[in-house]
PDB file of C-alpha atoms in Angstrom:
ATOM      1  CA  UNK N   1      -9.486   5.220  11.080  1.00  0.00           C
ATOM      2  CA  UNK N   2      -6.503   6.109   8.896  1.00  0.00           C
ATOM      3  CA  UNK N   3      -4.030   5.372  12.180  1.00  0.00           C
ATOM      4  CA  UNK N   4      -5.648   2.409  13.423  1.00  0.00           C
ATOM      5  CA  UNK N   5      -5.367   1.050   9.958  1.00  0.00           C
ATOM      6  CA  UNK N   6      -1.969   1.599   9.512  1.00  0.00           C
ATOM      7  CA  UNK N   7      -1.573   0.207  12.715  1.00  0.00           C
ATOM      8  CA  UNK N   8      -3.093  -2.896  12.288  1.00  0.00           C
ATOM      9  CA  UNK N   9      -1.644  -3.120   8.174  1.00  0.00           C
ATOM     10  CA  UNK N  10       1.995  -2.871  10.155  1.00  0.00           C
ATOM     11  CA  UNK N  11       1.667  -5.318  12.570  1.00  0.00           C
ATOM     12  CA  UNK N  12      -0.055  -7.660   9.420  1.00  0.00           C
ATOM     13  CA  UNK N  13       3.348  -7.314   7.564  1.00  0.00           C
ATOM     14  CA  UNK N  14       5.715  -7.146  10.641  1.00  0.00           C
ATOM     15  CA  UNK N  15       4.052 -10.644  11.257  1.00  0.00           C
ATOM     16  CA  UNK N  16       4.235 -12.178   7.758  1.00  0.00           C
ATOM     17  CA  UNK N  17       8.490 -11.518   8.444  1.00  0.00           C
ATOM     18  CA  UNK N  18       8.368 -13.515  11.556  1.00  0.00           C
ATOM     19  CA  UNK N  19       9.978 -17.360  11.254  1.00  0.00           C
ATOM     20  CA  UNK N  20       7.371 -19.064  12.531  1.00  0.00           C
ATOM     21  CA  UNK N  21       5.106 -17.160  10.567  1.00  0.00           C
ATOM     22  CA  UNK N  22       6.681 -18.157   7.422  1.00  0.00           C
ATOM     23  CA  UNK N  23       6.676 -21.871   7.775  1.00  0.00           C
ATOM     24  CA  UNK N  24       3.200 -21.770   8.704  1.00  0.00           C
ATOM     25  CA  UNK N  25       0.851 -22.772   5.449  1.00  0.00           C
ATOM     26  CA  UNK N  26      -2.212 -22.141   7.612  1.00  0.00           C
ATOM     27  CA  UNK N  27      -1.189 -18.477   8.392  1.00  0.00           C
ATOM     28  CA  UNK N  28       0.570 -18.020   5.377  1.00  0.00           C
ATOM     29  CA  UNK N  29      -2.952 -19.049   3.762  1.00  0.00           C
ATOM     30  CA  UNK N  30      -4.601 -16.714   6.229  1.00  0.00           C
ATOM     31  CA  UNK N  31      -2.551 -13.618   5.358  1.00  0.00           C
ATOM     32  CA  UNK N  32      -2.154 -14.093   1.368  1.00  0.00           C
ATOM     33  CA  UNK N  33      -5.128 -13.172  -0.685  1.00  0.00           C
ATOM     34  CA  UNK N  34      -5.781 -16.065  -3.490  1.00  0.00           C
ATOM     35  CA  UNK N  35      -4.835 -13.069  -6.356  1.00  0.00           C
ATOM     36  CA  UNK N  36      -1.695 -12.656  -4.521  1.00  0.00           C
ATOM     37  CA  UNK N  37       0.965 -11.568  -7.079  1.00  0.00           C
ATOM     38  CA  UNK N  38       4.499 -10.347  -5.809  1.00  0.00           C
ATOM     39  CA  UNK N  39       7.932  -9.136  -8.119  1.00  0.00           C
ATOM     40  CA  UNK N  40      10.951 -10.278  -6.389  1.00  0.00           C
ATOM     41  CA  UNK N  41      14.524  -8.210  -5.155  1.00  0.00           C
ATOM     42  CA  UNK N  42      15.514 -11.165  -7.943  1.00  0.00           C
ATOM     43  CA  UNK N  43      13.214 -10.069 -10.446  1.00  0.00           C
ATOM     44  CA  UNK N  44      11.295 -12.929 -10.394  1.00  0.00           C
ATOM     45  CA  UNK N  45       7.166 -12.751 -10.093  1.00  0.00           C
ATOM     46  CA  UNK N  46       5.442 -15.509  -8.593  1.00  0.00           C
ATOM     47  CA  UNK N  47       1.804 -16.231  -6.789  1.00  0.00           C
ATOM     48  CA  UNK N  48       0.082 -17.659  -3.788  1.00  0.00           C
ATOM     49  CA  UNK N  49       0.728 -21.408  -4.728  1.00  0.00           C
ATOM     50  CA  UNK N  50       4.303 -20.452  -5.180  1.00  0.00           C
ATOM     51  CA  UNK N  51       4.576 -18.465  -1.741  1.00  0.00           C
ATOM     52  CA  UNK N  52       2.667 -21.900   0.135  1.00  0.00           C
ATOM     53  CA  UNK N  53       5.102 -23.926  -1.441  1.00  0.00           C
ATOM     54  CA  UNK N  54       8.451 -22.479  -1.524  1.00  0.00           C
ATOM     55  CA  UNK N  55       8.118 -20.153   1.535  1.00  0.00           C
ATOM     56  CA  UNK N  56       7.420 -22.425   4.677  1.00  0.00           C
ATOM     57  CA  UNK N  57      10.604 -24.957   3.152  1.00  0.00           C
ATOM     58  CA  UNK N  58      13.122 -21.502   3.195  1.00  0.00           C
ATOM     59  CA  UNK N  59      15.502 -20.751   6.649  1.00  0.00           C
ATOM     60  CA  UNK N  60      13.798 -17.358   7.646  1.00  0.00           C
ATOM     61  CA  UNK N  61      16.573 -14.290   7.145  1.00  0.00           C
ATOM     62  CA  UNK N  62      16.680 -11.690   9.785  1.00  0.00           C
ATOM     63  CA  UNK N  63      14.275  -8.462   8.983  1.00  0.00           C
ATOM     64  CA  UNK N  64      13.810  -4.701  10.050  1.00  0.00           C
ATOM     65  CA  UNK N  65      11.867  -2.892   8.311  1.00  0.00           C
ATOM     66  CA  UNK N  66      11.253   1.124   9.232  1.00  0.00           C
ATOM     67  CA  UNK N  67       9.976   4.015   7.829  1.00  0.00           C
ATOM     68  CA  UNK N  68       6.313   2.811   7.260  1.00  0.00           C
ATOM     69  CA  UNK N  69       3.857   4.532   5.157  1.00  0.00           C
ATOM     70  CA  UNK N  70      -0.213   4.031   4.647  1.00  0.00           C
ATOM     71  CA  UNK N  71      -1.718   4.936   1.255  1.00  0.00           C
ATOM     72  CA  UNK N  72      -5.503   4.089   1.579  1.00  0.00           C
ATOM     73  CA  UNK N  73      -6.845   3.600  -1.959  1.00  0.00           C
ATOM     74  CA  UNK N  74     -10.149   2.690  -1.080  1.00  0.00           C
ATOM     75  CA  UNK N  75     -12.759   1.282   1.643  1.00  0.00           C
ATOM     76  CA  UNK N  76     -11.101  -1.929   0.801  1.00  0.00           C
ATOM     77  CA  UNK N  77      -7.056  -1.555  -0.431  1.00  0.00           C
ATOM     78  CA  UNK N  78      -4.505  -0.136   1.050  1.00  0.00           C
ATOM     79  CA  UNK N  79      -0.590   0.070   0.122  1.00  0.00           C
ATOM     80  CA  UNK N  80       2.307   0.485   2.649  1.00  0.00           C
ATOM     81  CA  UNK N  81       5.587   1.419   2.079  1.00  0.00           C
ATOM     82  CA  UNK N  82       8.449   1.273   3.360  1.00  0.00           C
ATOM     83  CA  UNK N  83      11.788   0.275   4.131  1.00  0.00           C
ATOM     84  CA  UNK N  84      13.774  -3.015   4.716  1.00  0.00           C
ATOM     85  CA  UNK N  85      17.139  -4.306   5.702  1.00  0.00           C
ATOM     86  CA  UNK N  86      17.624  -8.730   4.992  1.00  0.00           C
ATOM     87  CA  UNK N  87      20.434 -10.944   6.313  1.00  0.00           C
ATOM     88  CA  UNK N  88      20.366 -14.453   5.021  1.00  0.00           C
ATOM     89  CA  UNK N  89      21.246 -17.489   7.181  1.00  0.00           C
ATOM     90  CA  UNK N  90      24.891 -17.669   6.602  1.00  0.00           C
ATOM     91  CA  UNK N  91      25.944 -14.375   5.122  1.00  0.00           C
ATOM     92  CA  UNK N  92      27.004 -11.343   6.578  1.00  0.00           C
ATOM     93  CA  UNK N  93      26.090  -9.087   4.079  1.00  0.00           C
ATOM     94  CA  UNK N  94      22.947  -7.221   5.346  1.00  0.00           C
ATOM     95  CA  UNK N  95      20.753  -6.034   2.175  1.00  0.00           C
ATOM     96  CA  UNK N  96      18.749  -3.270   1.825  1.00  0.00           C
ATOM     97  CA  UNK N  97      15.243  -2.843  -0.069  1.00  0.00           C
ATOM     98  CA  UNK N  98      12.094  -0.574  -0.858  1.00  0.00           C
ATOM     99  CA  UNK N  99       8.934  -2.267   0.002  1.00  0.00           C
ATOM    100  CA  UNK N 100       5.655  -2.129  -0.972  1.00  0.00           C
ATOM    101  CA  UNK N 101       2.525  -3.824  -0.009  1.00  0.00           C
ATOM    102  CA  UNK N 102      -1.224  -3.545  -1.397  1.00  0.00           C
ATOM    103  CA  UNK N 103      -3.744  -5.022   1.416  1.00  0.00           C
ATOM    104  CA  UNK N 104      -7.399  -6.069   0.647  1.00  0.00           C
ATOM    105  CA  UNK N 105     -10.038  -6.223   2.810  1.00  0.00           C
ATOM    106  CA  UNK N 106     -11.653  -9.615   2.074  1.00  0.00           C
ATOM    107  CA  UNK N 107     -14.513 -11.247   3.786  1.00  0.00           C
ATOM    108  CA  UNK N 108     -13.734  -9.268   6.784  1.00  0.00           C
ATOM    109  CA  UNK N 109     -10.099  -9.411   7.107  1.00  0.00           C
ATOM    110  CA  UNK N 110      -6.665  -7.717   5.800  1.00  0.00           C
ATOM    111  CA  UNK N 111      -5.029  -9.773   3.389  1.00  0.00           C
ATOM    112  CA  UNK N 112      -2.121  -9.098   1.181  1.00  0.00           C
ATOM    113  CA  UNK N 113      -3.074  -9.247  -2.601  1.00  0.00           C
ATOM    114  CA  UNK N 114       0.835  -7.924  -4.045  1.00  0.00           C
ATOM    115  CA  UNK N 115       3.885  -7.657  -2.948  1.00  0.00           C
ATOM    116  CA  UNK N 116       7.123  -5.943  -4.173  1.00  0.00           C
ATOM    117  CA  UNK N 117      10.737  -5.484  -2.302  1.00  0.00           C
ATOM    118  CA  UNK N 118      12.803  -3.573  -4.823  1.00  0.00           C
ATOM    119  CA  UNK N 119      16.471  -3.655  -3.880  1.00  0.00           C
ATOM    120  CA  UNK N 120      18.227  -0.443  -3.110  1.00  0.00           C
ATOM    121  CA  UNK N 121      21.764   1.528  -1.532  1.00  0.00           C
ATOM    122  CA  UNK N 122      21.675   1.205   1.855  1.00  0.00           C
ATOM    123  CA  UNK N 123      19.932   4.008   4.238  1.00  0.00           C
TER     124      UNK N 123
END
């Protein structure tokens, strides 16, 4: 269980930091629990209307993210961790961030309920 979870949690969050993904309100709405709360690299915290709003009008940076970890908190959370590089449209400066992710299992699917990308040195 514990694998195929972490598999499935991964592939989740690997999709959320796809382009088309993130310009899609339907998916977005799909994959973002309604108690969704997330703190910002900027520091800024903001919810699911924000995310439905803001998100889908954004250009899409390029991601990687590595290093992933499952926590399973209960039948129905889970956190991963891990770690993230970001280059914006434009710039050349690649940045680096801690990630972390709590997942709840709502009405028989994965959604994520917070969200946190603290910035970091590179790795």
């Amino acid at each position: 269980m514990h694998t195929s979870l972490k598999k499935k949690l991964v592939e989740l969050e690997l999709y959320l930091l796809k382009a088309d993904v993130r310009v899609s309100i339907q998916d977005l709405d799909l994959l973002i629990h309604d108690d969704f709360l997330e703190f910002g690299g900027s520091g800024i915290s903001f919810g699911k209307k924000e995310v439905l709003e803001q998100l889908p009008r954004e250009k899409c940076p390029e991601f990687s993210a590595s290093a992933f970890e499952l926590r399973h908190l209960s039948c129905d959370v889970a956190q991963l961790v891990y770690k993230a590089t970001m280059k914006k449209p434009g710039e050349f400066i690649t940045r680096y961030s801690l990630r972390s992710s709590l997942w709840r299992k709502s009405q028989g699917r994965w959604q994520m309920i917070f969200h946190q990308g603290t910035p970091c040195e590179p790795f």
